[in-house]
PDB file of C-alpha atoms in Angstrom:
ATOM      1  CA  MET U1383      97.753  64.361 100.518  1.00  0.00           C
ATOM      2  CA  GLY U1384      94.013  64.795 100.267  1.00  0.00           C
ATOM      3  CA  ALA U1385      91.216  63.862  97.971  1.00  0.00           C
ATOM      4  CA  ILE U1386      88.019  65.536  96.879  1.00  0.00           C
ATOM      5  CA  ASP U1387      84.935  63.425  96.366  1.00  0.00           C
ATOM      6  CA  GLY U1388      82.829  65.424  93.915  1.00  0.00           C
ATOM      7  CA  ASN U1389      83.224  68.812  92.291  1.00  0.00           C
ATOM      8  CA  PRO U1390      84.766  71.679  94.287  1.00  0.00           C
ATOM      9  CA  THR U1391      82.228  74.365  95.204  1.00  0.00           C
ATOM     10  CA  HIS U1392      84.642  77.320  95.385  1.00  0.00           C
ATOM     11  CA  PRO U1393      86.549  78.592  92.353  1.00  0.00           C
ATOM     12  CA  GLU U1394      90.319  78.869  92.562  1.00  0.00           C
ATOM     13  CA  ALA U1395      91.426  82.349  93.578  1.00  0.00           C
ATOM     14  CA  TYR U1396      95.076  82.159  94.696  1.00  0.00           C
ATOM     15  CA  HIS U1397      98.038  79.907  95.524  1.00  0.00           C
ATOM     16  CA  ILE U1398      99.290  79.625  99.109  1.00  0.00           C
ATOM     17  CA  TYR U1399     102.691  78.622 100.524  1.00  0.00           C
ATOM     18  CA  VAL U1400     104.485  79.078  97.211  1.00  0.00           C
ATOM     19  CA  GLY U1401     107.585  80.107  99.158  1.00  0.00           C
ATOM     20  CA  SER U1402     108.151  76.438  99.960  1.00  0.00           C
ATOM     21  CA  LYS U1403     107.185  74.880  96.635  1.00  0.00           C
ATOM     22  CA  ALA U1404     109.644  72.662  94.803  1.00  0.00           C
ATOM     23  CA  PRO U1405     111.982  74.704  92.591  1.00  0.00           C
ATOM     24  CA  TRP U1406     111.047  72.615  89.546  1.00  0.00           C
ATOM     25  CA  HIS U1407     107.305  73.270  90.025  1.00  0.00           C
ATOM     26  CA  GLU U1408     106.299  76.143  87.750  1.00  0.00           C
ATOM     27  CA  ILE U1409     103.050  78.028  88.378  1.00  0.00           C
ATOM     28  CA  THR U1410     101.849  79.242  85.007  1.00  0.00           C
ATOM     29  CA  ASP U1411      98.472  80.833  85.722  1.00  0.00           C
ATOM     30  CA  ASP U1412      97.661  84.399  86.768  1.00  0.00           C
ATOM     31  CA  PHE U1413      96.326  83.691  90.276  1.00  0.00           C
ATOM     32  CA  ILE U1414      97.787  85.681  93.182  1.00  0.00           C
ATOM     33  CA  GLN U1415     100.676  83.863  94.881  1.00  0.00           C
ATOM     34  CA  TYR U1416     101.350  84.073  98.619  1.00  0.00           C
ATOM     35  CA  ASP U1417     104.653  82.879 100.083  1.00  0.00           C
ATOM     36  CA  GLU U1418     102.720  81.825 103.188  1.00  0.00           C
ATOM     37  CA  ALA U1419      99.069  82.075 104.218  1.00  0.00           C
ATOM     38  CA  PRO U1420      96.867  84.757 102.640  1.00  0.00           C
ATOM     39  CA  PRO U1421      95.897  87.751 104.773  1.00  0.00           C
ATOM     40  CA  PRO U1422      92.652  87.339 106.739  1.00  0.00           C
ATOM     41  CA  GLU U1423      89.573  88.643 104.986  1.00  0.00           C
TER      42      GLU U1423
END
């Protein structure tokens, strides 16, 4: 678990490692979802 002290400086763009998320956790936004890590930029 981590914590952020202050406001994040980068906007959300995608979800990573959704292939291992809990089955009861529902992602309801329209961000791209990667089962593992995103491809390198």
